[in-house]
mmCIF file of C-alpha atoms in Angstrom:
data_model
loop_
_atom_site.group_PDB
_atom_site.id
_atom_site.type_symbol
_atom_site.label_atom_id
_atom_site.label_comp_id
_atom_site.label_asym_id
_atom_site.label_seq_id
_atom_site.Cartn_x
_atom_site.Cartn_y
_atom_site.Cartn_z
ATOM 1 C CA UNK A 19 3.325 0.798 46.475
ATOM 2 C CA UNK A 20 3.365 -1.278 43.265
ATOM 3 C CA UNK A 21 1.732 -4.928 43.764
ATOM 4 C CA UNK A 22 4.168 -6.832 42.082
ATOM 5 C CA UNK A 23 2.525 -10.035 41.653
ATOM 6 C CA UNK A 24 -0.281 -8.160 39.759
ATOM 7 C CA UNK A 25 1.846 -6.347 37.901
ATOM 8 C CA UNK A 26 3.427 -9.342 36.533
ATOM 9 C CA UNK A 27 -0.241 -11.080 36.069
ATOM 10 C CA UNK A 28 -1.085 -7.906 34.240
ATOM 11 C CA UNK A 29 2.324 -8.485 32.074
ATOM 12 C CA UNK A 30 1.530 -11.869 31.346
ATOM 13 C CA UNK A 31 -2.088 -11.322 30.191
ATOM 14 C CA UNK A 32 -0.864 -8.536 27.355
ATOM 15 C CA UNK A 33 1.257 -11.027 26.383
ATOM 16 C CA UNK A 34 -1.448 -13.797 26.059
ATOM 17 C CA UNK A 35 -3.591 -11.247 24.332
ATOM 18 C CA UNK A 36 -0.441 -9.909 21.585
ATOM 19 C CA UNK A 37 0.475 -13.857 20.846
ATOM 20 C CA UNK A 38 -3.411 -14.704 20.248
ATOM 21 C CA UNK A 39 -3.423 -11.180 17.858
ATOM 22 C CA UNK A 40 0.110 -12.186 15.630
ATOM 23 C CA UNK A 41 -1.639 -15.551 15.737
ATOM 24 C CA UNK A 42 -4.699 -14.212 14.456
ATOM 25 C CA UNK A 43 -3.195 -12.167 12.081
ATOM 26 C CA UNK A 44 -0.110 -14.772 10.615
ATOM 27 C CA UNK A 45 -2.142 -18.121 10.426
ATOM 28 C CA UNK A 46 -4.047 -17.109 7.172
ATOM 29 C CA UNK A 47 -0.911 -15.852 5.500
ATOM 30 C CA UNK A 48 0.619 -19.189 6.542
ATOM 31 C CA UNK A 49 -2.492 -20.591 4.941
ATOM 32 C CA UNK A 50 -2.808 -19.401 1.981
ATOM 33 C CA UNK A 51 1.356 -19.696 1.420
ATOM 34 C CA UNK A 52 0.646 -23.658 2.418
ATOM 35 C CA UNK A 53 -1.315 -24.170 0.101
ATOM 36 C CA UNK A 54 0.171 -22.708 -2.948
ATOM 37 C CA UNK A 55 3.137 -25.198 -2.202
ATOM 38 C CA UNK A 56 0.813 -28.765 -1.692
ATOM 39 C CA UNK A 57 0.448 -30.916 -4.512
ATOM 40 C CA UNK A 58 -3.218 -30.574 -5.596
ATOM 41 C CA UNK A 59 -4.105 -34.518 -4.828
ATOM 42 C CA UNK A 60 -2.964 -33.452 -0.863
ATOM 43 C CA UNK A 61 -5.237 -30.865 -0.854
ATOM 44 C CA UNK A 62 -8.295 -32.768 -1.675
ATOM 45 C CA UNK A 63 -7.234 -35.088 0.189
ATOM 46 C CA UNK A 64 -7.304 -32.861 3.573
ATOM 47 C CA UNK A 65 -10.441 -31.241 2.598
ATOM 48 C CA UNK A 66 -8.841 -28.243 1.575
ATOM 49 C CA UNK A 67 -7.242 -27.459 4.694
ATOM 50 C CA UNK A 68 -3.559 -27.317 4.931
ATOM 51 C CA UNK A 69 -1.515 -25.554 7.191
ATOM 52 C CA UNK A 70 1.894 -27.758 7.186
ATOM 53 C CA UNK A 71 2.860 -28.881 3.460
ATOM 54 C CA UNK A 72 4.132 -32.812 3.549
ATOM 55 C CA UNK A 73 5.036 -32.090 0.357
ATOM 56 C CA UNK A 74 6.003 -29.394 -1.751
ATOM 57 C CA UNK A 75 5.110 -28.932 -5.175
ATOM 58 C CA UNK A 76 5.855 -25.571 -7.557
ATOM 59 C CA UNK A 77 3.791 -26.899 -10.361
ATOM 60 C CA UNK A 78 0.872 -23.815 -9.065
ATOM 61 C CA UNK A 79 3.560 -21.214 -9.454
ATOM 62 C CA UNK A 80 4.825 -23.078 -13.040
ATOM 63 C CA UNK A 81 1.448 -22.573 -14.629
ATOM 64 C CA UNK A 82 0.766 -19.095 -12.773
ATOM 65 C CA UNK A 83 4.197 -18.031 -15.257
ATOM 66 C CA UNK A 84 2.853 -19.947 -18.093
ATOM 67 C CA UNK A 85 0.347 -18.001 -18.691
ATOM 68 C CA UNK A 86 0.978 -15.011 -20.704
ATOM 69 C CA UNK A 87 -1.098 -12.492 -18.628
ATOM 70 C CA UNK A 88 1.149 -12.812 -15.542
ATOM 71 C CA UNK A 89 4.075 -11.398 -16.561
ATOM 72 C CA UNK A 90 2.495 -8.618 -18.717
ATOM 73 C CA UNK A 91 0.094 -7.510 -15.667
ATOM 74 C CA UNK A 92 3.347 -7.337 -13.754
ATOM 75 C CA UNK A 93 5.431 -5.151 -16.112
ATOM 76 C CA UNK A 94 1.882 -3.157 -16.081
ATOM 77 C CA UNK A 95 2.051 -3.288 -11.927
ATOM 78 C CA UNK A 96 5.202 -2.198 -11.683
ATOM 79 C CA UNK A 97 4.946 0.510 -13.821
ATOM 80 C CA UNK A 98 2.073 2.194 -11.953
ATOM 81 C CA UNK A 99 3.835 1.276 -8.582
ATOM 82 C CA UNK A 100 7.474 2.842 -9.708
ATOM 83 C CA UNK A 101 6.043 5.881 -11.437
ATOM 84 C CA UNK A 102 2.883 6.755 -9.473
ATOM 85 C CA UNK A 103 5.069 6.381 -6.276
ATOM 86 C CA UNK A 104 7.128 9.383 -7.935
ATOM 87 C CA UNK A 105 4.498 11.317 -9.003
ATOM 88 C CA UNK A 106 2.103 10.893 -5.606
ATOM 89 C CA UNK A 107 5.387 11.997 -3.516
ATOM 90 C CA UNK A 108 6.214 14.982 -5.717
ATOM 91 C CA UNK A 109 2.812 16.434 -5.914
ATOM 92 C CA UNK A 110 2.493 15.668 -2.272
ATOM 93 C CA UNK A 111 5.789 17.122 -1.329
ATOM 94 C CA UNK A 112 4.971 20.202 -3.194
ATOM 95 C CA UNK A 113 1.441 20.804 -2.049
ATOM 96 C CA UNK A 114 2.402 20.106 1.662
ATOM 97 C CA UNK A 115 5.346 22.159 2.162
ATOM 98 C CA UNK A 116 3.678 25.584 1.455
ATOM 99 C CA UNK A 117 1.030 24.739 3.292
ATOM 100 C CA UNK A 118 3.502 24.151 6.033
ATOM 101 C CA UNK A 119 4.421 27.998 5.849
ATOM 102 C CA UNK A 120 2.625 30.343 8.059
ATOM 103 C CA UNK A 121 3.309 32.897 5.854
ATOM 104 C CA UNK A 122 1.321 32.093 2.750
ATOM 105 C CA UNK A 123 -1.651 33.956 1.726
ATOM 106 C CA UNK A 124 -4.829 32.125 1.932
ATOM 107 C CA UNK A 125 -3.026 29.225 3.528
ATOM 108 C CA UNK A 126 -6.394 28.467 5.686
ATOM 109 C CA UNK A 127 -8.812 28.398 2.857
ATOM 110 C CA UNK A 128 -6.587 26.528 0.664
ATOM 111 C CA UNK A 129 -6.478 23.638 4.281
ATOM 112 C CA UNK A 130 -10.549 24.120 4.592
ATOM 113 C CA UNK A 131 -10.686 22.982 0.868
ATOM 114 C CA UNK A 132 -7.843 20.576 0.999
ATOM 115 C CA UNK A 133 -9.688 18.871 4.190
ATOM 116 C CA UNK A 134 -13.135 19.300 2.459
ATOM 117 C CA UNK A 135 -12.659 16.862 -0.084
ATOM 118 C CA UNK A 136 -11.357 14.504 2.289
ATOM 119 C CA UNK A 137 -14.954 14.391 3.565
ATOM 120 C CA UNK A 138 -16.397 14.548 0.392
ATOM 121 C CA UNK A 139 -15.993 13.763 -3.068
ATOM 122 C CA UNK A 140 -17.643 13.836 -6.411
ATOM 123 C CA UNK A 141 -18.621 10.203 -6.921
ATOM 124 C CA UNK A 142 -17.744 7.605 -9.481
ATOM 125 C CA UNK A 143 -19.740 9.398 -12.551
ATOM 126 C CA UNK A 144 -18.343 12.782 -12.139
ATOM 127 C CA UNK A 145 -14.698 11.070 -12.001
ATOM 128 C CA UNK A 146 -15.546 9.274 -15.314
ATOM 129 C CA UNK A 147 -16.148 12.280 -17.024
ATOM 130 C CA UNK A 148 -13.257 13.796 -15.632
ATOM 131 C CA UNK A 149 -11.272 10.971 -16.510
ATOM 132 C CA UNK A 150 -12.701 10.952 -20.407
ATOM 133 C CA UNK A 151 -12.405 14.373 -20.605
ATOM 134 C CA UNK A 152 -8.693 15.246 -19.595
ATOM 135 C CA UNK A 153 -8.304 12.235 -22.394
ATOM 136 C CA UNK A 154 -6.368 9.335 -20.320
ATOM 137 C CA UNK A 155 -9.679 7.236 -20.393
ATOM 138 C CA UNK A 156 -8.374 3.402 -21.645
ATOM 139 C CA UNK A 157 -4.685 4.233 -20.853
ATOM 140 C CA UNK A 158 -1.978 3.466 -17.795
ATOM 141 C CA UNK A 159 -2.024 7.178 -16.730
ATOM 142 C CA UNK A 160 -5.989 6.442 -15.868
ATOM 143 C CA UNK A 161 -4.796 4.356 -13.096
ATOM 144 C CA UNK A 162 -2.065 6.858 -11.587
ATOM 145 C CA UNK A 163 -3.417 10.605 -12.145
ATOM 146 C CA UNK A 164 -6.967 10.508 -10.709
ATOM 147 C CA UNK A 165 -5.512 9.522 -7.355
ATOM 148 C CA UNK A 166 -2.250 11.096 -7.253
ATOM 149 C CA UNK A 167 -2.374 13.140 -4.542
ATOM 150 C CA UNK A 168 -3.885 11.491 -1.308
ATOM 151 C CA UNK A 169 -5.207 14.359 1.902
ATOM 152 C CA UNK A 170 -4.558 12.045 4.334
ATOM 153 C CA UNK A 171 -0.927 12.137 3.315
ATOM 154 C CA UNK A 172 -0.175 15.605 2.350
ATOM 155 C CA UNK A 173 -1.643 16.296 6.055
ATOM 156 C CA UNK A 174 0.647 14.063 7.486
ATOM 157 C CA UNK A 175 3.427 15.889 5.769
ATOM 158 C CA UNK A 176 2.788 19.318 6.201
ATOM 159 C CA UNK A 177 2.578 18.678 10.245
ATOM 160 C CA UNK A 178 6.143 17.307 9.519
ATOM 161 C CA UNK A 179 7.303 20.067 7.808
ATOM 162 C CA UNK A 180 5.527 22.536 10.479
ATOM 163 C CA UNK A 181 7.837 20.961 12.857
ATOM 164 C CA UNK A 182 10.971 21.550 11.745
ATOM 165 C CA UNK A 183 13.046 24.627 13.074
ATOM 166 C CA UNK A 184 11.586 28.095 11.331
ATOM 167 C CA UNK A 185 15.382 29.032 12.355
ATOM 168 C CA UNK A 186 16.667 26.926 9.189
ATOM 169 C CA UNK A 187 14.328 28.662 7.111
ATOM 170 C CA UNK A 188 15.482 31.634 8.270
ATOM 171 C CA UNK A 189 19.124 31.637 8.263
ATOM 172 C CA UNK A 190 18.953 30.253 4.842
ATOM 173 C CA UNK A 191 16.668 33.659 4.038
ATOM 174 C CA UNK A 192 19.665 35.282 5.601
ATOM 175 C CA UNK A 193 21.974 33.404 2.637
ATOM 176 C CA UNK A 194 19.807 34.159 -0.257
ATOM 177 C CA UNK A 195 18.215 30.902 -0.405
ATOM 178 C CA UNK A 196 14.525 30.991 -2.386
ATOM 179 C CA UNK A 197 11.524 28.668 -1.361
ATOM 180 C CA UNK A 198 12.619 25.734 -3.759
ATOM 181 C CA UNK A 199 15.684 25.844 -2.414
ATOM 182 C CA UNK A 200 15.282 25.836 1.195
ATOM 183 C CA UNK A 201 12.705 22.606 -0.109
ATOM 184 C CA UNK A 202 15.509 20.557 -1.662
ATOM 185 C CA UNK A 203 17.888 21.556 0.344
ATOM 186 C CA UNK A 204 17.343 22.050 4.119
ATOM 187 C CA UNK A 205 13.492 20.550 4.197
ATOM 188 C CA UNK A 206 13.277 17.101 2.224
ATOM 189 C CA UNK A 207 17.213 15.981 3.312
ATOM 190 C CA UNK A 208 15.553 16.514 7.499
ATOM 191 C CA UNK A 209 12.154 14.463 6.116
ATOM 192 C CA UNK A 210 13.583 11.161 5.108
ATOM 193 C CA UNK A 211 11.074 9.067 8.231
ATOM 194 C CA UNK A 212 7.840 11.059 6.697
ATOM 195 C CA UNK A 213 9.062 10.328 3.026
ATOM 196 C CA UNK A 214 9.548 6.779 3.533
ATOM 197 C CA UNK A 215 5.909 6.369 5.415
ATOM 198 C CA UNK A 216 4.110 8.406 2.857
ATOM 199 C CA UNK A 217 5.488 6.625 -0.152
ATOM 200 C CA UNK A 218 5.139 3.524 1.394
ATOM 201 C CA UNK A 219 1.374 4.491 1.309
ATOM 202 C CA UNK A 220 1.625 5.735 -1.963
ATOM 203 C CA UNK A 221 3.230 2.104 -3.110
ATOM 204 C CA UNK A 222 0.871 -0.122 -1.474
ATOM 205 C CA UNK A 223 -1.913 1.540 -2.881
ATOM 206 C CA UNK A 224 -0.201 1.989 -6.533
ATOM 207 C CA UNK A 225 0.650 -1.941 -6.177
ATOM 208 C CA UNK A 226 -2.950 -2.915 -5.421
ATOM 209 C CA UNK A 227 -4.394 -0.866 -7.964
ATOM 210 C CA UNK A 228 -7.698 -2.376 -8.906
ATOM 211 C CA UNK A 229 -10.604 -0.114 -8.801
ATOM 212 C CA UNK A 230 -9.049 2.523 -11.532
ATOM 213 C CA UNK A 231 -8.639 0.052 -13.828
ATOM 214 C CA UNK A 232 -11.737 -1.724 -13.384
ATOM 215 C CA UNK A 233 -13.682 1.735 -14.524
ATOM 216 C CA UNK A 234 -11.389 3.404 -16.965
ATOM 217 C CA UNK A 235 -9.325 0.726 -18.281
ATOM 218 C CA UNK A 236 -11.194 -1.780 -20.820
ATOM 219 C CA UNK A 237 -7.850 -2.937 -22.700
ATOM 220 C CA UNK A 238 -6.794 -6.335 -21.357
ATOM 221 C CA UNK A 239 -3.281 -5.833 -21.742
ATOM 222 C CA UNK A 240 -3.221 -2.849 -19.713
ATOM 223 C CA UNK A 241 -4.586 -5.062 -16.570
ATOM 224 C CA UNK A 242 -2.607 -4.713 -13.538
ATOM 225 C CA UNK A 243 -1.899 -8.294 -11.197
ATOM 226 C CA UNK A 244 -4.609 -7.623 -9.603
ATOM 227 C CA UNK A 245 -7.398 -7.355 -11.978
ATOM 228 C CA UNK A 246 -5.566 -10.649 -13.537
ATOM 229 C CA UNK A 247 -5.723 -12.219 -9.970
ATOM 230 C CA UNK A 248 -9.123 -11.525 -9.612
ATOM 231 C CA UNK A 249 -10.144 -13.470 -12.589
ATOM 232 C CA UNK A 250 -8.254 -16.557 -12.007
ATOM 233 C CA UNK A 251 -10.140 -16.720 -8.514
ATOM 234 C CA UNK A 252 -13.036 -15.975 -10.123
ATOM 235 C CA UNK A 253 -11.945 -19.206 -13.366
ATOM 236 C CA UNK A 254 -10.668 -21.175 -10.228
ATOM 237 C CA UNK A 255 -13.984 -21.371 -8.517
ATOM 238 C CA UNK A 256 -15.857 -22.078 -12.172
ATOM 239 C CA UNK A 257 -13.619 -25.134 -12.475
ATOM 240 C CA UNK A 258 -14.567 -26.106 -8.972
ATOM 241 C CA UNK A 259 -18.142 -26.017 -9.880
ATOM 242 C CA UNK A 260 -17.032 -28.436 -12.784
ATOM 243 C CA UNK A 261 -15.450 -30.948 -10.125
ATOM 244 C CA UNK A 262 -12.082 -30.907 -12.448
ATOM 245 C CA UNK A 263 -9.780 -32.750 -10.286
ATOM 246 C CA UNK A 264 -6.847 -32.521 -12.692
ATOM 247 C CA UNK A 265 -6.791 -28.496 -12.640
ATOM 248 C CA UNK A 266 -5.190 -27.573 -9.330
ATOM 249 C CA UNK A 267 -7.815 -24.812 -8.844
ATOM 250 C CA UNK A 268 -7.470 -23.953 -5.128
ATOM 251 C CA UNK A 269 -3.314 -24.498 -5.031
ATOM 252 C CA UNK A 270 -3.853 -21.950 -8.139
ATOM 253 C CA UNK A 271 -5.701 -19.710 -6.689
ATOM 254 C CA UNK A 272 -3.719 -19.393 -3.562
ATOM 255 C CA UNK A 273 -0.534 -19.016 -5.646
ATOM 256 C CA UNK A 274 -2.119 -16.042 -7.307
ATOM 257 C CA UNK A 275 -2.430 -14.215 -4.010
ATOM 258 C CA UNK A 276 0.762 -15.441 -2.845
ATOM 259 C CA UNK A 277 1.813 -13.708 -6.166
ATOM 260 C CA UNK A 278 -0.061 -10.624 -5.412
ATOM 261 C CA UNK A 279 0.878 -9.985 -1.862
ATOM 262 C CA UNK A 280 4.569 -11.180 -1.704
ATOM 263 C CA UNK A 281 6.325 -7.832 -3.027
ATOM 264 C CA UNK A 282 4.705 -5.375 -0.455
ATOM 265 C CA UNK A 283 5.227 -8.233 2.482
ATOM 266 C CA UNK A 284 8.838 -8.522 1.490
ATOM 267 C CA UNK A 285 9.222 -4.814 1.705
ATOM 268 C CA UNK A 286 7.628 -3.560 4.766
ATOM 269 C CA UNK A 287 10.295 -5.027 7.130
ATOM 270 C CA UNK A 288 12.903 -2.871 5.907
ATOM 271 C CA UNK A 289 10.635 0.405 6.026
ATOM 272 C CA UNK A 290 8.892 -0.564 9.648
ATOM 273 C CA UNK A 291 11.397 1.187 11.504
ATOM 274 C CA UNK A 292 11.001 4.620 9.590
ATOM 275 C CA UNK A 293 7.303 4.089 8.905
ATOM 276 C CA UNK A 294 6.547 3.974 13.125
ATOM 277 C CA UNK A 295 8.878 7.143 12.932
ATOM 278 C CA UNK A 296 6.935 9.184 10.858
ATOM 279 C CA UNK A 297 3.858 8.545 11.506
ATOM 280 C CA UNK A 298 4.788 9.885 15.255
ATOM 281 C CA UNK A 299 6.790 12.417 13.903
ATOM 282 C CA UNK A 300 4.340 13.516 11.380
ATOM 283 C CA UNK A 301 1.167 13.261 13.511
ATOM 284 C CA UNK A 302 2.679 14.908 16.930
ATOM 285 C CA UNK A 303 4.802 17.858 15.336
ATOM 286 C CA UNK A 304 3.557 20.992 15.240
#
């Protein structure tokens, strides 16, 4: 028989634990959002440290927009989110749905290969030739083609895919239906959960885009937001050195990352539901 009592103890000390981990997890965000919003004379004033505005202030966020990098690194941002989302998901989708088919020929080596370079890669060099080779060395594409395809994801579509009826795919035989066919029609429609959590992958990583451009992009006005963010940290703390009081340096910086982060964050909410689903989905299946 169930001991109650320590059952509810037990309840109560997950609950403890989950509060002290959202805690944990929302008091920098509330931070760093703080502090983009306190007029700069507040913040020195506290130290620094501000969790609760007293007042609010947008004049951070005014001279983020001023400058003319912002909205050019955003246009550049969304660009390689928007279009690198479509290509990663296509590629994906079309590598991971024959692999999903018992029937192909040499569908084991092309897995062993596929899961190989998951374990190992080239390194940075080899990329950069690749890169300058194929010609899109210095250009947006640099930051979108050399990653397009991620194994991680196109393995947790294919077990998706592997778990849906072979009787669809077999009645629609019966019709006349081809491969690409049964693809648009019957398979993607049925994959919506597992589309939604590997493109939301695919668009966190496009958004955050950094390391591409850092080693194949050297025009400035190709820099995503965060290549630009990481130099105004990098300006902020030089004019911290200086002791310039009248540049709100920290409000600034904080503003940037509010900047940086906000899109994704005001996202994920409405894909949460259908992210938890396929990752389930698209891990147990199969």
């Amino acid at each position: 028989m169930v001991n109650r009592g320590s059952e509810r103890y037990f309840d109560i000390l997950i609950y403890c634990f989950l509060i002290l981990i959202a805690v944990v997890a929302v008091f920098p965000l509330l931070y760093v959002f703080s502090v983009s919003l306190t007029p700069y004379s507040e913040v020195l004033r506290n130290g620094g440290f501000v969790v609760i505005p007293h007042k609010i202030t947008f004049e951070a966020y005014r001279l983020l927009f001023g400058m003319e990098s912002i909205p050019r690194a955003f246009g550049v941002t969304a660009f390689v989110t928007v279009v690198g989302t479509a290509v990663n998901l296509i590629l994906s989708v079309l590598l991971a749905f024959p692999l999903s088919r018992k029937k192909l020929k040499g569908r084991g080596l092309f897995i062993f290969l596929i899961v190989f370079s998951m374990m190992f890669s080239g390194g940075l060099i080899p990329t950069y030739l690749v890169v300058k080779g194929t010609g899109i060395l210095n250009t947006i594409w640099a930051m979108i083609i050399p990653g397009a395809v991620s194994t991680f994801n196109v393995l947790v579509a294919k077990t998706f895919f592997e778990g849906l009826p072979e009787e669809l795919y077999e009645s629609a035989h019966i019709d006349g239906a081809g491969e690409f066919t049964i693809l648009t029609r019957i398979a993607l429609p049925l994959s919506i959960p597992v589309l939604l959590t590997v493109g939301l992958f695919y668009m966190v990583g496009n958004w955050n885009v950094f390391f591409p451009a850092v080693f194949y992009v050297t025009d400035t006005d190709l820099n995503p937001l965060q290549v630009i963010v990481r130099g105004l940290l990098m300006s902020a703390e030089s004019a911290e050195s200086n002791v310039d009081a009248t540049l709100p340096t920290n409000t600034l910086r904080m503003a940037s990352v509010v900047v940086a982060c906000l899109p994704v964050i005001a996202i994920y909410p409405f894909v949460q539901k259908h992210l938890t689903k396929g990752m389930l989905i698209g891990a147990l299946k199969g």
